[in-house]
mmCIF file of C-alpha atoms in Angstrom:
data_model
loop_
_atom_site.group_PDB
_atom_site.id
_atom_site.type_symbol
_atom_site.label_atom_id
_atom_site.label_comp_id
_atom_site.label_asym_id
_atom_site.label_seq_id
_atom_site.Cartn_x
_atom_site.Cartn_y
_atom_site.Cartn_z
ATOM 1 C CA MET L 1 116.609 84.805 37.569
ATOM 2 C CA GLY L 2 114.881 83.675 34.349
ATOM 3 C CA THR L 3 113.801 87.196 33.359
ATOM 4 C CA ASN L 4 117.230 88.676 34.004
ATOM 5 C CA SER L 5 119.042 85.942 32.070
ATOM 6 C CA ASN L 6 116.702 86.277 29.079
ATOM 7 C CA TRP L 7 117.140 90.041 29.034
ATOM 8 C CA LEU L 8 120.920 89.859 29.282
ATOM 9 C CA GLY L 9 121.077 87.066 26.722
ATOM 10 C CA LYS L 10 119.216 89.183 24.184
ATOM 11 C CA ALA L 11 121.381 92.172 25.028
ATOM 12 C CA LEU L 12 124.572 90.149 24.518
ATOM 13 C CA ARG L 13 123.355 88.827 21.175
ATOM 14 C CA GLY L 14 122.730 92.405 20.171
ATOM 15 C CA LEU L 15 126.159 93.449 21.347
ATOM 16 C CA ARG L 16 127.790 90.701 19.315
ATOM 17 C CA SER L 17 125.923 91.830 16.218
ATOM 18 C CA PHE L 18 126.122 95.602 16.509
ATOM 19 C CA ALA L 19 128.858 96.640 18.944
ATOM 20 C CA TYR L 20 131.604 97.020 16.372
ATOM 21 C CA ASN L 21 131.502 100.132 14.214
ATOM 22 C CA SER L 22 133.859 98.473 11.767
ATOM 23 C CA GLY L 23 131.088 96.123 10.650
ATOM 24 C CA ALA L 24 133.252 93.116 11.520
ATOM 25 C CA PRO L 25 131.469 89.868 12.417
ATOM 26 C CA PRO L 26 130.862 89.142 16.110
ATOM 27 C CA PRO L 27 133.854 87.656 17.969
ATOM 28 C CA LYS L 28 134.135 83.901 18.202
ATOM 29 C CA ILE L 29 133.907 82.771 21.824
ATOM 30 C CA GLY L 30 135.923 79.871 23.194
ATOM 31 C CA VAL L 31 135.556 78.178 26.580
ATOM 32 C CA ALA L 32 138.631 76.545 28.173
ATOM 33 C CA LEU L 33 137.995 73.931 30.857
ATOM 34 C CA GLY L 34 140.869 73.101 33.211
ATOM 35 C CA GLY L 35 141.771 69.951 35.111
ATOM 36 C CA GLY L 36 140.950 68.953 38.670
ATOM 37 C CA PHE L 37 139.602 65.375 38.944
ATOM 38 C CA ALA L 38 136.221 65.492 40.757
ATOM 39 C CA ARG L 39 136.421 69.279 40.983
ATOM 40 C CA GLY L 40 135.871 69.294 37.220
ATOM 41 C CA ILE L 41 132.155 68.705 37.791
ATOM 42 C CA ALA L 42 132.023 72.447 38.522
ATOM 43 C CA HIS L 43 132.397 72.952 34.748
ATOM 44 C CA ILE L 44 128.825 71.726 34.359
ATOM 45 C CA GLY L 45 127.617 74.631 36.478
ATOM 46 C CA VAL L 46 129.662 77.083 34.410
ATOM 47 C CA LEU L 47 128.226 75.806 31.131
ATOM 48 C CA ARG L 48 124.710 75.806 32.570
ATOM 49 C CA VAL L 49 124.874 79.519 33.380
ATOM 50 C CA LEU L 50 126.421 80.352 29.989
ATOM 51 C CA GLU L 51 123.414 78.621 28.435
ATOM 52 C CA GLN L 52 121.001 80.520 30.691
ATOM 53 C CA TYR L 53 122.488 83.813 29.550
ATOM 54 C CA GLU L 54 122.577 82.562 25.950
ATOM 55 C CA ILE L 55 126.330 83.055 25.644
ATOM 56 C CA PRO L 56 127.336 81.165 22.484
ATOM 57 C CA VAL L 57 130.166 78.649 22.684
ATOM 58 C CA ASP L 58 131.880 78.647 19.285
ATOM 59 C CA PHE L 59 134.860 76.548 20.417
ATOM 60 C CA ILE L 60 135.541 74.434 23.493
ATOM 61 C CA ALA L 61 138.769 72.904 24.808
ATOM 62 C CA GLY L 62 139.614 70.761 27.794
ATOM 63 C CA THR L 63 142.533 69.520 29.832
ATOM 64 C CA SER L 64 142.222 66.333 31.931
ATOM 65 C CA VAL L 65 138.701 66.126 33.410
ATOM 66 C CA GLY L 66 137.963 69.312 31.489
ATOM 67 C CA ALA L 67 138.583 67.305 28.307
ATOM 68 C CA LEU L 68 135.914 64.789 29.309
ATOM 69 C CA ILE L 69 133.375 67.513 30.086
ATOM 70 C CA ALA L 70 134.271 69.379 26.896
ATOM 71 C CA ALA L 71 133.945 66.253 24.729
ATOM 72 C CA ALA L 72 130.576 65.362 26.215
ATOM 73 C CA TYR L 73 129.283 68.914 25.790
ATOM 74 C CA ALA L 74 130.652 69.284 22.261
ATOM 75 C CA SER L 75 128.879 66.062 21.269
ATOM 76 C CA GLY L 76 125.519 67.489 22.311
ATOM 77 C CA THR L 77 125.059 65.719 25.661
ATOM 78 C CA SER L 78 122.680 67.655 27.915
ATOM 79 C CA LEU L 79 124.037 69.210 31.082
ATOM 80 C CA ASP L 80 121.348 67.441 33.112
ATOM 81 C CA GLU L 81 122.618 64.068 31.890
ATOM 82 C CA MET L 82 126.200 65.076 32.634
ATOM 83 C CA ALA L 83 125.201 66.108 36.161
ATOM 84 C CA HIS L 84 123.421 62.779 36.674
ATOM 85 C CA GLN L 85 126.450 60.809 35.558
ATOM 86 C CA GLY L 86 128.753 62.961 37.675
ATOM 87 C CA SER L 87 126.881 62.084 40.856
ATOM 88 C CA LEU L 88 127.234 58.374 40.055
ATOM 89 C CA THR L 89 130.914 58.435 39.093
ATOM 90 C CA ARG L 90 133.513 56.505 41.060
ATOM 91 C CA PHE L 91 137.202 55.839 40.382
ATOM 92 C CA ARG L 92 136.437 52.319 39.088
ATOM 93 C CA ASP L 93 134.403 53.862 36.243
ATOM 94 C CA PHE L 94 137.510 55.225 34.545
ATOM 95 C CA GLY L 95 140.476 53.642 36.353
ATOM 96 C CA ARG L 96 141.717 50.111 36.903
ATOM 97 C CA TRP L 97 144.529 49.346 39.343
ATOM 98 C CA THR L 98 147.490 47.601 37.760
ATOM 99 C CA LEU L 99 151.124 46.688 38.392
ATOM 100 C CA SER L 100 153.519 48.706 36.257
ATOM 101 C CA ARG L 101 156.706 50.700 36.599
ATOM 102 C CA MET L 102 154.987 53.557 34.730
ATOM 103 C CA GLY L 103 151.956 54.069 36.949
ATOM 104 C CA MET L 104 149.538 52.555 39.409
ATOM 105 C CA ALA L 105 146.447 52.373 37.215
ATOM 106 C CA SER L 106 145.219 52.257 33.642
ATOM 107 C CA ASN L 107 142.556 54.653 32.372
ATOM 108 C CA GLU L 108 141.484 52.492 29.422
ATOM 109 C CA ARG L 109 137.983 52.429 30.921
ATOM 110 C CA LEU L 110 137.611 56.069 29.860
ATOM 111 C CA ASP L 111 136.659 54.731 26.419
ATOM 112 C CA GLU L 112 133.557 53.102 27.823
ATOM 113 C CA PHE L 113 132.902 55.989 30.203
ATOM 114 C CA LEU L 114 132.823 58.511 27.342
ATOM 115 C CA HIS L 115 130.308 56.312 25.527
ATOM 116 C CA ARG L 116 127.866 56.882 28.389
ATOM 117 C CA PHE L 117 127.583 60.396 27.012
ATOM 118 C CA THR L 118 127.968 59.960 23.270
ATOM 119 C CA THR L 119 128.398 57.374 20.526
ATOM 120 C CA ALA L 120 130.629 59.765 18.580
ATOM 121 C CA LYS L 121 134.180 58.526 18.093
ATOM 122 C CA TYR L 122 135.815 61.278 16.046
ATOM 123 C CA PHE L 123 136.443 64.993 16.463
ATOM 124 C CA SER L 124 134.727 65.551 13.120
ATOM 125 C CA GLN L 125 131.446 64.339 14.657
ATOM 126 C CA MET L 126 131.387 67.038 17.317
ATOM 127 C CA LYS L 127 128.656 69.692 17.145
ATOM 128 C CA ILE L 128 131.053 72.272 18.607
ATOM 129 C CA PRO L 129 134.707 72.382 17.466
ATOM 130 C CA LEU L 130 136.696 70.605 20.180
ATOM 131 C CA ALA L 131 140.339 70.580 21.279
ATOM 132 C CA ILE L 132 141.855 68.205 23.838
ATOM 133 C CA VAL L 133 145.268 68.955 25.347
ATOM 134 C CA ALA L 134 147.890 66.439 26.465
ATOM 135 C CA THR L 135 151.595 66.748 27.298
ATOM 136 C CA ASP L 136 154.426 64.992 25.465
ATOM 137 C CA LEU L 137 156.522 63.642 28.330
ATOM 138 C CA LEU L 138 159.675 63.517 26.186
ATOM 139 C CA SER L 139 159.598 66.984 24.610
ATOM 140 C CA GLY L 140 157.765 68.678 27.478
ATOM 141 C CA GLU L 141 155.435 70.386 25.005
ATOM 142 C CA SER L 142 151.670 70.539 24.637
ATOM 143 C CA VAL L 143 149.934 68.402 22.054
ATOM 144 C CA HIS L 144 146.622 69.807 20.794
ATOM 145 C CA PHE L 145 144.216 67.213 19.444
ATOM 146 C CA THR L 146 141.524 68.543 17.103
ATOM 147 C CA LYS L 147 141.085 65.688 14.648
ATOM 148 C CA GLY L 148 141.099 61.903 14.487
ATOM 149 C CA GLU L 149 139.794 59.665 17.255
ATOM 150 C CA ILE L 150 138.690 61.242 20.509
ATOM 151 C CA SER L 151 139.457 58.293 22.778
ATOM 152 C CA PRO L 152 143.302 58.282 22.624
ATOM 153 C CA ALA L 153 143.388 62.042 23.087
ATOM 154 C CA LEU L 154 141.063 61.885 26.083
ATOM 155 C CA ARG L 155 142.990 59.070 27.763
ATOM 156 C CA ALA L 156 146.260 60.952 27.231
ATOM 157 C CA SER L 157 144.866 64.205 28.572
ATOM 158 C CA CYS L 158 143.667 62.387 31.716
ATOM 159 C CA ALA L 159 146.864 60.354 32.284
ATOM 160 C CA TYR L 160 147.841 61.962 35.582
ATOM 161 C CA PRO L 161 151.593 61.287 36.069
ATOM 162 C CA GLY L 162 152.387 58.712 38.702
ATOM 163 C CA LEU L 163 148.782 57.557 38.934
ATOM 164 C CA PHE L 164 147.824 56.572 35.386
ATOM 165 C CA LEU L 165 149.996 54.915 32.770
ATOM 166 C CA PRO L 166 151.233 57.226 30.003
ATOM 167 C CA VAL L 167 149.554 56.833 26.623
ATOM 168 C CA GLU L 168 151.611 56.115 23.506
ATOM 169 C CA HIS L 169 149.921 57.572 20.445
ATOM 170 C CA ASP L 170 150.993 58.856 17.039
ATOM 171 C CA GLY L 171 154.682 58.951 17.952
ATOM 172 C CA HIS L 172 154.128 60.690 21.295
ATOM 173 C CA PHE L 173 154.535 59.484 24.877
ATOM 174 C CA LEU L 174 151.679 61.366 26.503
ATOM 175 C CA VAL L 175 150.525 62.343 29.978
ATOM 176 C CA ASP L 176 148.056 64.779 31.516
ATOM 177 C CA GLY L 177 147.698 68.100 29.702
ATOM 178 C CA PHE L 178 147.741 70.108 32.934
ATOM 179 C CA LEU L 179 151.556 69.926 33.006
ATOM 180 C CA THR L 180 151.796 72.382 30.116
ATOM 181 C CA GLU L 181 148.295 73.898 29.936
ATOM 182 C CA GLN L 182 146.512 73.784 33.252
ATOM 183 C CA VAL L 183 143.751 75.628 31.406
ATOM 184 C CA PRO L 184 143.777 75.126 27.602
ATOM 185 C CA ALA L 185 143.338 78.731 26.496
ATOM 186 C CA PRO L 186 146.291 78.527 24.029
ATOM 187 C CA ALA L 187 144.582 75.651 22.211
ATOM 188 C CA LEU L 188 141.471 77.794 21.722
ATOM 189 C CA ARG L 189 143.538 80.650 20.366
ATOM 190 C CA GLU L 190 144.990 78.271 17.778
ATOM 191 C CA MET L 191 141.464 77.261 16.782
ATOM 192 C CA GLY L 192 140.509 80.863 16.082
ATOM 193 C CA ALA L 193 138.739 81.947 19.270
ATOM 194 C CA GLU L 194 138.796 85.722 19.703
ATOM 195 C CA VAL L 195 137.294 85.910 23.202
ATOM 196 C CA ILE L 196 138.338 83.197 25.654
ATOM 197 C CA ILE L 197 136.538 82.338 28.868
ATOM 198 C CA SER L 198 138.841 80.206 31.027
ATOM 199 C CA VAL L 199 137.691 78.066 33.943
ATOM 200 C CA HIS L 200 140.416 77.409 36.501
ATOM 201 C CA LEU L 201 139.797 74.975 39.336
ATOM 202 C CA GLU L 202 141.840 75.888 42.362
ATOM 203 C CA PRO L 203 143.861 72.866 43.597
ATOM 204 C CA GLY L 204 142.438 71.042 46.583
ATOM 205 C CA ILE L 205 143.732 72.027 49.993
ATOM 206 C CA LEU L 206 144.579 69.292 52.455
ATOM 207 C CA ASP L 207 143.629 70.102 56.038
ATOM 208 C CA SER L 208 145.432 67.016 57.309
ATOM 209 C CA ARG L 209 148.181 64.619 56.285
ATOM 210 C CA PRO L 210 147.725 62.967 52.875
ATOM 211 C CA ARG L 211 145.796 59.703 53.054
ATOM 212 C CA ASN L 212 147.698 57.950 50.270
ATOM 213 C CA THR L 213 150.254 58.226 47.469
ATOM 214 C CA ILE L 214 147.743 59.825 45.117
ATOM 215 C CA GLU L 215 147.177 62.727 47.501
ATOM 216 C CA VAL L 216 150.918 63.181 47.956
ATOM 217 C CA ILE L 217 151.383 63.408 44.173
ATOM 218 C CA SER L 218 148.345 65.631 43.740
ATOM 219 C CA ARG L 219 149.403 68.077 46.425
ATOM 220 C CA ALA L 220 152.956 68.225 45.086
ATOM 221 C CA PHE L 221 151.751 69.121 41.597
ATOM 222 C CA SER L 222 149.323 71.666 43.053
ATOM 223 C CA ILE L 223 152.206 73.444 44.773
ATOM 224 C CA ILE L 224 154.274 73.434 41.567
ATOM 225 C CA GLN L 225 151.392 74.882 39.555
ATOM 226 C CA THR L 226 150.858 77.629 42.111
ATOM 227 C CA VAL L 227 154.386 78.969 41.801
ATOM 228 C CA ALA L 228 155.134 78.087 38.169
ATOM 229 C CA ASN L 229 154.654 80.320 35.139
ATOM 230 C CA GLN L 230 151.121 80.028 33.774
ATOM 231 C CA PRO L 231 151.115 81.419 30.202
ATOM 232 C CA TRP L 232 147.480 80.406 29.678
ATOM 233 C CA ARG L 233 146.464 83.403 31.769
ATOM 234 C CA GLY L 234 147.818 85.721 29.092
ATOM 235 C CA GLU L 235 145.458 84.170 26.540
ATOM 236 C CA THR L 236 142.431 84.549 28.818
ATOM 237 C CA ASP L 237 139.903 87.377 28.479
ATOM 238 C CA VAL L 238 137.559 86.313 31.293
ATOM 239 C CA LEU L 239 138.661 84.075 34.162
ATOM 240 C CA ILE L 240 136.132 82.039 36.148
ATOM 241 C CA GLU L 241 137.375 80.346 39.338
ATOM 242 C CA PRO L 242 134.710 78.307 41.138
ATOM 243 C CA GLY L 243 135.259 77.917 44.875
ATOM 244 C CA VAL L 244 136.138 74.218 44.904
ATOM 245 C CA HIS L 245 139.494 74.161 46.691
ATOM 246 C CA HIS L 246 137.923 72.322 49.645
ATOM 247 C CA VAL L 247 136.974 69.312 47.469
ATOM 248 C CA LEU L 248 139.365 66.362 47.260
ATOM 249 C CA TRP L 249 140.250 64.614 44.024
ATOM 250 C CA ASP L 250 137.792 61.716 44.433
ATOM 251 C CA GLU L 251 134.788 63.434 46.045
ATOM 252 C CA PHE L 252 132.339 62.890 43.195
ATOM 253 C CA VAL L 253 129.584 62.611 45.803
ATOM 254 C CA LYS L 254 129.806 66.394 46.116
ATOM 255 C CA THR L 255 128.404 66.847 42.602
ATOM 256 C CA PRO L 256 125.536 69.177 43.668
ATOM 257 C CA GLN L 257 127.906 71.453 45.604
ATOM 258 C CA LEU L 258 130.425 71.468 42.748
ATOM 259 C CA ILE L 259 127.820 72.391 40.153
ATOM 260 C CA ALA L 260 126.499 75.136 42.435
ATOM 261 C CA ALA L 261 130.036 76.522 42.827
ATOM 262 C CA GLY L 262 130.400 76.673 39.043
ATOM 263 C CA GLU L 263 127.072 78.446 38.723
ATOM 264 C CA ASP L 264 127.881 81.004 41.422
ATOM 265 C CA ALA L 265 131.267 81.853 39.927
ATOM 266 C CA THR L 266 129.805 82.286 36.439
ATOM 267 C CA HIS L 267 126.985 84.528 37.647
ATOM 268 C CA ALA L 268 129.644 86.656 39.332
ATOM 269 C CA ALA L 269 131.685 86.824 36.093
ATOM 270 C CA MET L 270 128.765 87.820 33.878
ATOM 271 C CA PRO L 271 129.359 91.595 34.103
ATOM 272 C CA GLN L 272 132.949 91.014 32.976
ATOM 273 C CA ILE L 273 131.796 88.831 30.078
ATOM 274 C CA LYS L 274 129.352 91.535 29.036
ATOM 275 C CA ALA L 275 132.091 94.191 29.260
ATOM 276 C CA VAL L 276 134.470 92.146 27.080
ATOM 277 C CA LEU L 277 131.827 91.573 24.425
ATOM 278 C CA GLU L 278 131.096 95.300 24.340
ATOM 279 C CA ARG L 279 134.690 96.152 23.491
ATOM 280 C CA ASP L 280 136.114 96.812 20.088
ATOM 281 C CA PRO L 281 138.286 93.802 19.042
ATOM 282 C CA ARG L 282 141.357 96.034 19.156
ATOM 283 C CA GLN L 283 140.698 96.831 22.812
ATOM 284 C CA ILE L 284 140.443 93.123 23.617
ATOM 285 C CA GLU L 285 143.804 92.441 21.962
ATOM 286 C CA GLU L 286 145.450 95.420 23.683
ATOM 287 C CA ALA L 287 144.210 94.217 27.079
ATOM 288 C CA ARG L 288 145.501 90.710 26.367
ATOM 289 C CA GLN L 289 148.956 91.959 25.349
ATOM 290 C CA ALA L 290 149.128 94.120 28.463
ATOM 291 C CA SER L 291 148.271 91.081 30.600
ATOM 292 C CA LYS L 292 151.007 89.018 28.943
ATOM 293 C CA ALA L 293 153.546 91.804 29.471
ATOM 294 C CA SER L 294 152.703 92.081 33.177
ATOM 295 C CA GLU L 295 153.200 88.316 33.643
ATOM 296 C CA GLU L 296 156.628 88.430 31.995
ATOM 297 C CA ILE L 297 157.891 91.126 34.378
#
């Protein structure tokens, strides 16, 4: 595996530098990490394989748990440390049960949880340009955070409706970003990414009756997302979908299996990544527009 990844990594660097006859600079690559509670640990496996193949990450964006992984990675936290923390994570690390008409729990503990990975507090301190996506519950529109404090943006992006309390910040009443951008590819496009690798985590499948209110809410939203319009797909050049649908929202104990699923899916997508990076930028844009047109039909 090591020899193959080194060879392909060098080849891809060469492709980025020399593939375009126009003499244009190599395309900027963005990685979009979607939501999925514990299933989000699969993102670590995806990023690990991108590193093995020396695929540069020029921008990174996250929705919900993807925002936490993206923030940790953008700050420079090692993937090994993220994997270690993932295996230790429990609901009490980021959630606290409460009595409120707006939700069943507060996610204020995410502030402290993020600090397990980094001491950075502001987007400007990130080593990789970062975007975090939340949803304005009043306007129904996405809010893309790329500057200011990371903590309010992260808490808002992870404020799963019905479970966590909404977050009021900067004139917005915010909840989980998955409502408007299940995978935050549009945020990366705004940042200037020219090639976008999106990681979509298939919603968990319940083999039996829901155990509690959280699973009822989760399954309901999963069904909605399956049948609803998903414009982020039209902004995606390479789609990676780890096989994690069998993992429930709180099964952090399955960290090794989740990381392995992310790795397997990314290895499988590597020929497609290589093919996209070999294209002329105009071909990439034409393919993207064709994908958008097919979704609108």
